[in-house]
Amino acid sequence: MNEARKTFWDGVRAEFPLLVGVFPFGMIYGVLALNAGLSKAASQMMSSMVFAGSAQFITAQLVSESAPAMVIILTIAVVNLRHMLYSASLAPYLKNVSLKWKVLLSYLLTDEAYAPSILQYEKEGVRPVSHWFLFGAGCALWSTWQISTAFGIFLGTAIPENWHLDFALALTFIAMVVPALKNRPMVAAAISAGLVALLAFSLPFKLGLILAALTGILVGTIMEGRKSPEGAL
Amino acid sequence: MNIWLIMLIGGLITFGMRFSLIFLFGKFEIPDTMRKALHYVPPAVLSAIIFPELLYRSNQLDVSLGNTRLLAGIVAILVAWFTKNTLLTILAGMLALLLLQLFIGT
């Protein structure tokens, strides 16, 4: 049990740098949702019912344009498609936990909880308490997202834009991905995905992100197939 | 349709996608290639998020020296590469951005 608690707090701690960037996003979402005409209650509840930043931003936008319900629902589905990749990627590490845990962890599975968790799992493999790490990261993110949404709804965006706190999110992802680039296939996957993301940036509904990710995965896998997996850089 | 119903359905679909493969894993045989491919999800997804963050400013590709986020991002990449330290990388990137903005402007 002690080890479980320690792993939980490791997850919380790993999430901290991301929270710096998440907090202003949550506040901006809160303000945006109100301006879109959502009630305070609905704006707040969307953060726990959908719990997915970019989908919430786009939903608020579509509501303000009075888009039909089906369009909004389909948009949420497409924008969140990438979560299936995360689900597939984490699945091998969570195969031994109970169904209850799988449900709970799936609910908490966002970009920001996925990133530190998968890197931790790839580093240390499966342990009996592994799921506590994702749970810790997910809980830290979930509570921050609810609180920052509330801040946005009730106080507005109180953080000056020129503090550039949102940049902390990109920096944290850099800090996570760069040390993981240990061989040529990894580097090729990262660079090809990045380039496709730039080229496909104007595609709607985050489809550019999915296209880019799939390209990177394909490039990495093909390169690994052609060379020995240990092929050092 | 009522906004609450939209949020409920949107939330259930989102949950379903997050749950899908975590739930299905182990219920059928996974090909080796697929297993290999999954290792490339983190670098691919994270780079796909990072590149546009650094290179697109207000929806325009900006590879000029005036793009402070790109320069600060490069500083962060170098620090991450050599130190492998998360906190140091973030601090270096933020500091670089602040300094660059002082000297180059937004």
mmCIF file of C-alpha atoms in Angstrom:
data_model
loop_
_atom_site.group_PDB
_atom_site.id
_atom_site.type_symbol
_atom_site.label_atom_id
_atom_site.label_comp_id
_atom_site.label_asym_id
_atom_site.label_seq_id
_atom_site.Cartn_x
_atom_site.Cartn_y
_atom_site.Cartn_z
ATOM 1 C CA MET A 1 0.000 0.000 0.000
ATOM 2 C CA ASN A 2 2.873 2.280 0.860
ATOM 3 C CA GLU A 3 4.371 1.723 -2.540
ATOM 4 C CA ALA A 4 1.027 2.502 -4.144
ATOM 5 C CA ARG A 5 0.870 5.806 -2.300
ATOM 6 C CA LYS A 6 4.411 6.675 -3.293
ATOM 7 C CA THR A 7 3.654 5.894 -6.934
ATOM 8 C CA PHE A 8 0.510 8.020 -6.762
ATOM 9 C CA TRP A 9 2.520 11.008 -5.541
ATOM 10 C CA ASP A 10 5.186 10.378 -8.183
ATOM 11 C CA GLY A 11 2.391 10.754 -10.730
ATOM 12 C CA VAL A 12 1.143 13.943 -9.099
ATOM 13 C CA ARG A 13 4.656 15.368 -9.069
ATOM 14 C CA ALA A 14 5.285 14.450 -12.709
ATOM 15 C CA GLU A 15 2.103 16.341 -13.589
ATOM 16 C CA PHE A 16 3.113 19.573 -11.826
ATOM 17 C CA PRO A 17 5.016 21.279 -14.662
ATOM 18 C CA LEU A 18 2.086 20.634 -16.998
ATOM 19 C CA LEU A 19 -0.330 22.228 -14.554
ATOM 20 C CA VAL A 20 1.414 25.591 -14.933
ATOM 21 C CA GLY A 21 0.310 25.611 -18.546
ATOM 22 C CA VAL A 22 -3.068 23.975 -17.933
ATOM 23 C CA PHE A 23 -4.283 26.506 -15.375
ATOM 24 C CA PRO A 24 -4.515 29.497 -17.737
ATOM 25 C CA PHE A 25 -6.147 27.255 -20.362
ATOM 26 C CA GLY A 26 -8.844 26.284 -17.889
ATOM 27 C CA MET A 27 -9.526 29.918 -17.056
ATOM 28 C CA ILE A 28 -9.720 30.884 -20.704
ATOM 29 C CA TYR A 29 -12.111 28.012 -21.306
ATOM 30 C CA GLY A 30 -14.341 29.232 -18.455
ATOM 31 C CA VAL A 31 -14.511 32.738 -19.872
ATOM 32 C CA LEU A 32 -15.081 31.465 -23.407
ATOM 33 C CA ALA A 33 -17.898 29.127 -22.363
ATOM 34 C CA LEU A 34 -19.740 31.942 -20.569
ATOM 35 C CA ASN A 35 -19.311 34.256 -23.553
ATOM 36 C CA ALA A 36 -20.659 31.503 -25.787
ATOM 37 C CA GLY A 37 -23.915 31.699 -23.856
ATOM 38 C CA LEU A 38 -23.569 28.621 -21.669
ATOM 39 C CA SER A 39 -24.869 28.929 -18.111
ATOM 40 C CA LYS A 40 -22.344 28.964 -15.287
ATOM 41 C CA ALA A 41 -23.457 25.508 -14.226
ATOM 42 C CA ALA A 42 -23.145 24.064 -17.739
ATOM 43 C CA SER A 43 -19.760 25.716 -18.305
ATOM 44 C CA GLN A 44 -18.448 24.216 -15.095
ATOM 45 C CA MET A 45 -19.991 20.795 -15.601
ATOM 46 C CA MET A 46 -18.600 20.417 -19.101
ATOM 47 C CA SER A 47 -15.145 20.293 -17.498
ATOM 48 C CA SER A 48 -16.064 17.114 -15.653
ATOM 49 C CA MET A 49 -18.544 15.591 -18.128
ATOM 50 C CA VAL A 50 -16.344 15.921 -21.213
ATOM 51 C CA PHE A 51 -13.002 16.654 -19.480
ATOM 52 C CA ALA A 52 -11.054 17.354 -22.675
ATOM 53 C CA GLY A 53 -9.630 20.844 -23.203
ATOM 54 C CA SER A 54 -9.654 21.282 -26.948
ATOM 55 C CA ALA A 55 -13.059 19.591 -27.367
ATOM 56 C CA GLN A 56 -14.498 21.941 -24.746
ATOM 57 C CA PHE A 57 -13.091 25.016 -26.501
ATOM 58 C CA ILE A 58 -14.566 23.915 -29.804
ATOM 59 C CA THR A 59 -17.910 23.007 -28.229
ATOM 60 C CA ALA A 60 -18.177 26.482 -26.687
ATOM 61 C CA GLN A 61 -17.344 27.975 -30.079
ATOM 62 C CA LEU A 62 -19.973 25.865 -31.875
ATOM 63 C CA VAL A 63 -22.628 26.631 -29.262
ATOM 64 C CA SER A 64 -22.060 30.349 -29.789
ATOM 65 C CA GLU A 65 -22.530 29.814 -33.528
ATOM 66 C CA SER A 66 -25.739 27.855 -32.762
ATOM 67 C CA ALA A 67 -24.433 24.793 -34.591
ATOM 68 C CA PRO A 68 -26.817 21.795 -34.678
ATOM 69 C CA ALA A 69 -26.413 19.302 -31.834
ATOM 70 C CA MET A 70 -25.331 16.485 -34.131
ATOM 71 C CA VAL A 71 -22.538 18.650 -35.552
ATOM 72 C CA ILE A 72 -21.292 19.439 -32.047
ATOM 73 C CA ILE A 73 -21.354 15.804 -30.965
ATOM 74 C CA LEU A 74 -19.581 14.614 -34.114
ATOM 75 C CA THR A 75 -16.987 17.342 -33.693
ATOM 76 C CA ILE A 76 -16.297 16.263 -30.102
ATOM 77 C CA ALA A 77 -15.877 12.688 -31.345
ATOM 78 C CA VAL A 78 -13.418 13.609 -34.111
ATOM 79 C CA VAL A 79 -11.419 16.036 -31.961
ATOM 80 C CA ASN A 80 -11.023 13.339 -29.320
ATOM 81 C CA LEU A 81 -10.117 10.525 -31.707
ATOM 82 C CA ARG A 82 -6.487 10.771 -30.637
ATOM 83 C CA HIS A 83 -7.482 9.349 -27.268
ATOM 84 C CA MET A 84 -7.858 5.960 -28.954
ATOM 85 C CA LEU A 85 -4.138 6.114 -29.687
ATOM 86 C CA TYR A 86 -3.436 6.872 -26.033
ATOM 87 C CA SER A 87 -5.741 4.051 -25.024
ATOM 88 C CA ALA A 88 -3.898 1.603 -27.278
ATOM 89 C CA SER A 89 -0.528 2.858 -26.117
ATOM 90 C CA LEU A 90 -1.305 2.499 -22.391
ATOM 91 C CA ALA A 91 -3.286 -0.723 -22.687
ATOM 92 C CA PRO A 92 -0.341 -3.150 -22.290
ATOM 93 C CA TYR A 93 0.631 -1.464 -19.025
ATOM 94 C CA LEU A 94 -2.874 -1.600 -17.581
ATOM 95 C CA LYS A 95 -3.893 -5.081 -18.654
ATOM 96 C CA ASN A 96 -3.731 -6.520 -15.138
ATOM 97 C CA VAL A 97 -5.895 -3.997 -13.300
ATOM 98 C CA SER A 98 -9.564 -4.547 -12.492
ATOM 99 C CA LEU A 99 -12.392 -3.309 -14.689
ATOM 100 C CA LYS A 100 -13.203 -0.608 -12.133
ATOM 101 C CA TRP A 101 -9.670 0.764 -12.396
ATOM 102 C CA LYS A 102 -9.811 0.623 -16.190
ATOM 103 C CA VAL A 103 -13.005 2.679 -16.170
ATOM 104 C CA LEU A 104 -11.622 5.210 -13.720
ATOM 105 C CA LEU A 105 -8.278 5.588 -15.491
ATOM 106 C CA SER A 106 -9.969 5.874 -18.886
ATOM 107 C CA TYR A 107 -12.094 8.722 -17.591
ATOM 108 C CA LEU A 108 -8.905 10.498 -16.454
ATOM 109 C CA LEU A 109 -6.991 9.826 -19.686
ATOM 110 C CA THR A 110 -6.094 13.172 -21.309
ATOM 111 C CA ASP A 111 -3.089 14.427 -23.323
ATOM 112 C CA GLU A 112 -1.520 15.809 -20.176
ATOM 113 C CA ALA A 113 -2.021 12.671 -18.050
ATOM 114 C CA TYR A 114 -0.970 10.386 -20.902
ATOM 115 C CA ALA A 115 2.388 12.035 -21.599
ATOM 116 C CA PRO A 116 4.144 11.673 -18.219
ATOM 117 C CA SER A 117 2.557 8.271 -17.569
ATOM 118 C CA ILE A 118 3.549 6.543 -20.807
ATOM 119 C CA LEU A 119 7.114 7.835 -20.509
ATOM 120 C CA GLN A 120 7.295 6.528 -16.957
ATOM 121 C CA TYR A 121 5.902 3.143 -18.040
ATOM 122 C CA GLU A 122 8.273 2.820 -20.979
ATOM 123 C CA LYS A 123 11.146 3.564 -18.611
ATOM 124 C CA GLU A 124 10.320 1.176 -15.799
ATOM 125 C CA GLY A 125 7.927 -1.388 -17.316
ATOM 126 C CA VAL A 126 4.871 -2.813 -15.547
ATOM 127 C CA ARG A 127 4.846 -2.955 -11.782
ATOM 128 C CA PRO A 128 1.907 -4.102 -9.648
ATOM 129 C CA VAL A 129 1.350 -0.470 -8.624
ATOM 130 C CA SER A 130 1.938 1.129 -12.058
ATOM 131 C CA HIS A 131 -1.662 2.286 -12.425
ATOM 132 C CA TRP A 132 -1.292 4.535 -9.390
ATOM 133 C CA PHE A 133 1.058 6.750 -11.378
ATOM 134 C CA LEU A 134 -1.544 7.489 -14.056
ATOM 135 C CA PHE A 135 -4.129 7.875 -11.300
ATOM 136 C CA GLY A 136 -1.949 10.469 -9.556
ATOM 137 C CA ALA A 137 -1.246 12.382 -12.754
ATOM 138 C CA GLY A 138 -4.926 12.192 -13.725
ATOM 139 C CA CYS A 139 -6.193 13.372 -10.322
ATOM 140 C CA ALA A 140 -3.772 16.305 -10.280
ATOM 141 C CA LEU A 141 -4.895 17.341 -13.732
ATOM 142 C CA TRP A 142 -8.594 16.758 -13.070
ATOM 143 C CA SER A 143 -8.704 18.891 -9.931
ATOM 144 C CA THR A 144 -6.636 21.658 -11.533
ATOM 145 C CA TRP A 145 -8.953 21.656 -14.551
ATOM 146 C CA GLN A 146 -12.083 21.973 -12.368
ATOM 147 C CA ILE A 147 -10.585 24.746 -10.225
ATOM 148 C CA SER A 148 -9.188 26.715 -13.160
ATOM 149 C CA THR A 149 -12.542 26.452 -14.963
ATOM 150 C CA ALA A 150 -14.237 27.874 -11.869
ATOM 151 C CA PHE A 151 -11.662 30.688 -11.724
ATOM 152 C CA GLY A 152 -12.406 31.549 -15.326
ATOM 153 C CA ILE A 153 -16.170 31.507 -14.786
ATOM 154 C CA PHE A 154 -16.195 33.567 -11.611
ATOM 155 C CA LEU A 155 -13.121 35.790 -11.905
ATOM 156 C CA GLY A 156 -12.294 35.951 -15.600
ATOM 157 C CA THR A 157 -8.790 35.427 -16.975
ATOM 158 C CA ALA A 158 -6.785 36.940 -14.153
ATOM 159 C CA ILE A 159 -3.347 36.003 -15.497
ATOM 160 C CA PRO A 160 -1.793 38.516 -17.915
ATOM 161 C CA GLU A 161 -1.261 37.045 -21.371
ATOM 162 C CA ASN A 162 2.306 38.316 -21.586
ATOM 163 C CA TRP A 163 3.366 35.944 -18.823
ATOM 164 C CA HIS A 164 3.122 33.235 -21.502
ATOM 165 C CA LEU A 165 2.261 30.523 -18.992
ATOM 166 C CA ASP A 166 0.694 28.472 -21.789
ATOM 167 C CA PHE A 167 4.192 28.055 -23.218
ATOM 168 C CA ALA A 168 5.053 25.913 -20.189
ATOM 169 C CA LEU A 169 2.902 23.178 -21.701
ATOM 170 C CA ALA A 170 4.932 22.991 -24.905
ATOM 171 C CA LEU A 171 8.153 23.166 -22.873
ATOM 172 C CA THR A 172 7.096 20.295 -20.653
ATOM 173 C CA PHE A 173 6.300 18.169 -23.683
ATOM 174 C CA ILE A 174 9.769 19.028 -25.042
ATOM 175 C CA ALA A 175 11.341 18.042 -21.721
ATOM 176 C CA MET A 176 9.522 14.726 -21.951
ATOM 177 C CA VAL A 177 10.011 13.798 -25.582
ATOM 178 C CA VAL A 178 13.634 14.809 -26.213
ATOM 179 C CA PRO A 179 15.254 12.447 -23.664
ATOM 180 C CA ALA A 180 13.094 9.621 -25.081
ATOM 181 C CA LEU A 181 14.670 9.973 -28.545
ATOM 182 C CA LYS A 182 17.203 7.219 -28.026
ATOM 183 C CA ASN A 183 17.612 5.779 -31.516
ATOM 184 C CA ARG A 184 17.099 6.596 -35.174
ATOM 185 C CA PRO A 185 13.551 5.232 -35.518
ATOM 186 C CA MET A 186 12.438 7.339 -32.527
ATOM 187 C CA VAL A 187 14.028 10.477 -33.972
ATOM 188 C CA ALA A 188 12.545 9.767 -37.397
ATOM 189 C CA ALA A 189 9.097 9.224 -35.852
ATOM 190 C CA ALA A 190 9.319 12.521 -33.976
ATOM 191 C CA ILE A 191 10.573 14.583 -36.906
ATOM 192 C CA SER A 192 8.224 13.142 -39.513
ATOM 193 C CA ALA A 193 5.250 13.603 -37.185
ATOM 194 C CA GLY A 194 6.315 17.184 -36.475
ATOM 195 C CA LEU A 195 6.672 18.045 -40.151
ATOM 196 C CA VAL A 196 3.319 16.537 -41.093
ATOM 197 C CA ALA A 197 1.747 18.431 -38.187
ATOM 198 C CA LEU A 198 3.073 21.668 -39.708
ATOM 199 C CA LEU A 199 1.882 20.802 -43.219
ATOM 200 C CA ALA A 200 -1.526 19.599 -42.061
ATOM 201 C CA PHE A 201 -2.012 22.382 -39.515
ATOM 202 C CA SER A 202 -4.963 23.918 -41.348
ATOM 203 C CA LEU A 203 -7.031 20.709 -41.304
ATOM 204 C CA PRO A 204 -10.057 21.117 -39.025
ATOM 205 C CA PHE A 205 -10.916 19.164 -35.856
ATOM 206 C CA LYS A 206 -7.315 18.330 -34.919
ATOM 207 C CA LEU A 207 -7.205 15.913 -37.850
ATOM 208 C CA GLY A 208 -3.746 17.273 -38.658
ATOM 209 C CA LEU A 209 -2.564 16.008 -35.265
ATOM 210 C CA ILE A 210 -3.902 12.519 -35.910
ATOM 211 C CA LEU A 211 -2.497 12.389 -39.433
ATOM 212 C CA ALA A 212 0.870 13.538 -38.092
ATOM 213 C CA ALA A 213 0.884 11.029 -35.256
ATOM 214 C CA LEU A 214 -0.020 8.139 -37.569
ATOM 215 C CA THR A 215 2.728 9.184 -40.000
ATOM 216 C CA GLY A 216 5.304 9.277 -37.197
ATOM 217 C CA ILE A 217 4.220 5.878 -35.900
ATOM 218 C CA LEU A 218 4.419 4.407 -39.408
ATOM 219 C CA VAL A 219 7.844 5.906 -40.138
ATOM 220 C CA GLY A 220 9.260 4.729 -36.806
ATOM 221 C CA THR A 221 7.880 1.218 -37.205
ATOM 222 C CA ILE A 222 9.171 0.848 -40.773
ATOM 223 C CA MET A 223 12.621 2.076 -39.783
ATOM 224 C CA GLU A 224 12.755 -0.264 -36.831
ATOM 225 C CA GLY A 225 11.785 -3.144 -39.097
ATOM 226 C CA ARG A 226 14.655 -2.411 -41.467
ATOM 227 C CA LYS A 227 17.374 -1.997 -38.869
ATOM 228 C CA SER A 228 18.162 -3.614 -35.563
ATOM 229 C CA PRO A 229 16.037 -1.997 -32.849
ATOM 230 C CA GLU A 230 19.178 -1.121 -30.908
ATOM 231 C CA GLY A 231 20.602 0.841 -33.857
ATOM 232 C CA ALA A 232 22.095 3.664 -31.820
ATOM 233 C CA LEU A 233 22.087 7.232 -33.014
ATOM 234 C CA MET B 1 -31.113 19.478 -28.390
ATOM 235 C CA ASN B 2 -30.446 20.537 -24.842
ATOM 236 C CA ILE B 3 -26.833 21.504 -24.013
ATOM 237 C CA TRP B 4 -26.793 19.068 -21.093
ATOM 238 C CA LEU B 5 -27.698 16.203 -23.384
ATOM 239 C CA ILE B 6 -24.983 17.277 -25.849
ATOM 240 C CA MET B 7 -22.409 17.331 -23.050
ATOM 241 C CA LEU B 8 -23.575 13.950 -21.776
ATOM 242 C CA ILE B 9 -23.346 12.269 -25.189
ATOM 243 C CA GLY B 10 -20.060 14.062 -26.013
ATOM 244 C CA GLY B 11 -18.661 12.951 -22.671
ATOM 245 C CA LEU B 12 -19.767 9.350 -23.152
ATOM 246 C CA ILE B 13 -18.214 9.214 -26.629
ATOM 247 C CA THR B 14 -14.972 10.680 -25.284
ATOM 248 C CA PHE B 15 -14.936 8.181 -22.456
ATOM 249 C CA GLY B 16 -15.691 5.355 -24.895
ATOM 250 C CA MET B 17 -12.668 6.225 -27.002
ATOM 251 C CA ARG B 18 -10.397 6.471 -23.978
ATOM 252 C CA PHE B 19 -11.720 3.169 -22.656
ATOM 253 C CA SER B 20 -11.846 1.289 -25.986
ATOM 254 C CA LEU B 21 -8.398 -0.249 -26.318
ATOM 255 C CA ILE B 22 -7.593 -0.372 -22.623
ATOM 256 C CA PHE B 23 -10.693 -2.542 -22.373
ATOM 257 C CA LEU B 24 -10.093 -4.656 -25.485
ATOM 258 C CA PHE B 25 -6.404 -5.352 -24.807
ATOM 259 C CA GLY B 26 -5.778 -8.993 -24.016
ATOM 260 C CA LYS B 27 -9.171 -10.026 -25.377
ATOM 261 C CA PHE B 28 -7.576 -10.814 -28.742
ATOM 262 C CA GLU B 29 -4.115 -11.527 -30.089
ATOM 263 C CA ILE B 30 -2.101 -8.385 -30.880
ATOM 264 C CA PRO B 31 0.241 -8.663 -33.876
ATOM 265 C CA ASP B 32 3.924 -8.006 -33.178
ATOM 266 C CA THR B 33 4.092 -5.111 -35.601
ATOM 267 C CA MET B 34 1.251 -3.407 -33.738
ATOM 268 C CA ARG B 35 3.085 -3.852 -30.446
ATOM 269 C CA LYS B 36 6.195 -2.265 -31.967
ATOM 270 C CA ALA B 37 4.191 0.555 -33.494
ATOM 271 C CA LEU B 38 2.740 1.515 -30.112
ATOM 272 C CA HIS B 39 6.194 2.516 -28.859
ATOM 273 C CA TYR B 40 6.201 5.321 -31.396
ATOM 274 C CA VAL B 41 2.955 6.859 -30.157
ATOM 275 C CA PRO B 42 4.581 9.125 -27.525
ATOM 276 C CA PRO B 43 7.311 10.717 -29.687
ATOM 277 C CA ALA B 44 4.929 11.027 -32.642
ATOM 278 C CA VAL B 45 2.023 12.588 -30.746
ATOM 279 C CA LEU B 46 4.144 14.891 -28.616
ATOM 280 C CA SER B 47 6.130 16.191 -31.602
ATOM 281 C CA ALA B 48 2.892 16.705 -33.495
ATOM 282 C CA ILE B 49 1.790 18.958 -30.627
ATOM 283 C CA ILE B 50 5.153 20.692 -30.133
ATOM 284 C CA PHE B 51 6.080 21.620 -33.733
ATOM 285 C CA PRO B 52 3.013 23.778 -34.462
ATOM 286 C CA GLU B 53 3.239 25.318 -30.968
ATOM 287 C CA LEU B 54 6.701 26.602 -31.830
ATOM 288 C CA LEU B 55 6.299 27.390 -35.512
ATOM 289 C CA TYR B 56 2.773 28.740 -35.884
ATOM 290 C CA ARG B 57 2.111 32.235 -34.592
ATOM 291 C CA SER B 58 -1.517 33.406 -34.977
ATOM 292 C CA ASN B 59 -2.214 30.687 -37.539
ATOM 293 C CA GLN B 60 0.766 31.584 -39.718
ATOM 294 C CA LEU B 61 3.928 29.582 -40.209
ATOM 295 C CA ASP B 62 6.763 31.733 -38.843
ATOM 296 C CA VAL B 63 10.359 30.526 -39.233
ATOM 297 C CA SER B 64 11.903 33.977 -38.800
ATOM 298 C CA LEU B 65 14.283 35.104 -36.054
ATOM 299 C CA GLY B 66 11.427 37.230 -34.760
ATOM 300 C CA ASN B 67 9.610 34.084 -33.646
ATOM 301 C CA THR B 68 10.600 34.121 -29.990
ATOM 302 C CA ARG B 69 8.782 30.885 -29.163
ATOM 303 C CA LEU B 70 10.718 29.012 -31.819
ATOM 304 C CA LEU B 71 14.052 30.294 -30.489
ATOM 305 C CA ALA B 72 13.096 29.600 -26.873
ATOM 306 C CA GLY B 73 11.900 26.162 -27.943
ATOM 307 C CA ILE B 74 15.265 25.416 -29.544
ATOM 308 C CA VAL B 75 17.006 26.465 -26.335
ATOM 309 C CA ALA B 76 14.716 24.098 -24.422
ATOM 310 C CA ILE B 77 15.390 21.238 -26.861
ATOM 311 C CA LEU B 78 19.148 21.668 -26.403
ATOM 312 C CA VAL B 79 18.864 21.833 -22.625
ATOM 313 C CA ALA B 80 16.615 18.761 -22.621
ATOM 314 C CA TRP B 81 19.041 16.881 -24.868
ATOM 315 C CA PHE B 82 22.098 17.570 -22.736
ATOM 316 C CA THR B 83 20.654 17.565 -19.215
ATOM 317 C CA LYS B 84 17.593 15.259 -19.540
ATOM 318 C CA ASN B 85 16.193 17.341 -16.685
ATOM 319 C CA THR B 86 12.518 18.343 -16.895
ATOM 320 C CA LEU B 87 12.577 21.288 -14.520
ATOM 321 C CA LEU B 88 15.763 22.731 -15.972
ATOM 322 C CA THR B 89 14.342 22.456 -19.491
ATOM 323 C CA ILE B 90 11.168 24.326 -18.574
ATOM 324 C CA LEU B 91 13.023 27.036 -16.671
ATOM 325 C CA ALA B 92 15.538 27.511 -19.482
ATOM 326 C CA GLY B 93 12.736 27.740 -22.050
ATOM 327 C CA MET B 94 10.686 30.222 -20.043
ATOM 328 C CA LEU B 95 13.725 32.332 -19.246
ATOM 329 C CA ALA B 96 14.815 32.294 -22.884
ATOM 330 C CA LEU B 97 11.337 33.400 -23.951
ATOM 331 C CA LEU B 98 11.277 36.265 -21.457
ATOM 332 C CA LEU B 99 14.750 37.486 -22.414
ATOM 333 C CA LEU B 100 14.076 37.188 -26.132
ATOM 334 C CA GLN B 101 10.903 39.149 -25.709
ATOM 335 C CA LEU B 102 12.723 41.887 -23.866
ATOM 336 C CA PHE B 103 15.197 42.211 -26.714
ATOM 337 C CA ILE B 104 13.235 41.303 -29.807
ATOM 338 C CA GLY B 105 9.714 42.200 -28.709
ATOM 339 C CA THR B 106 6.696 40.003 -29.291
#
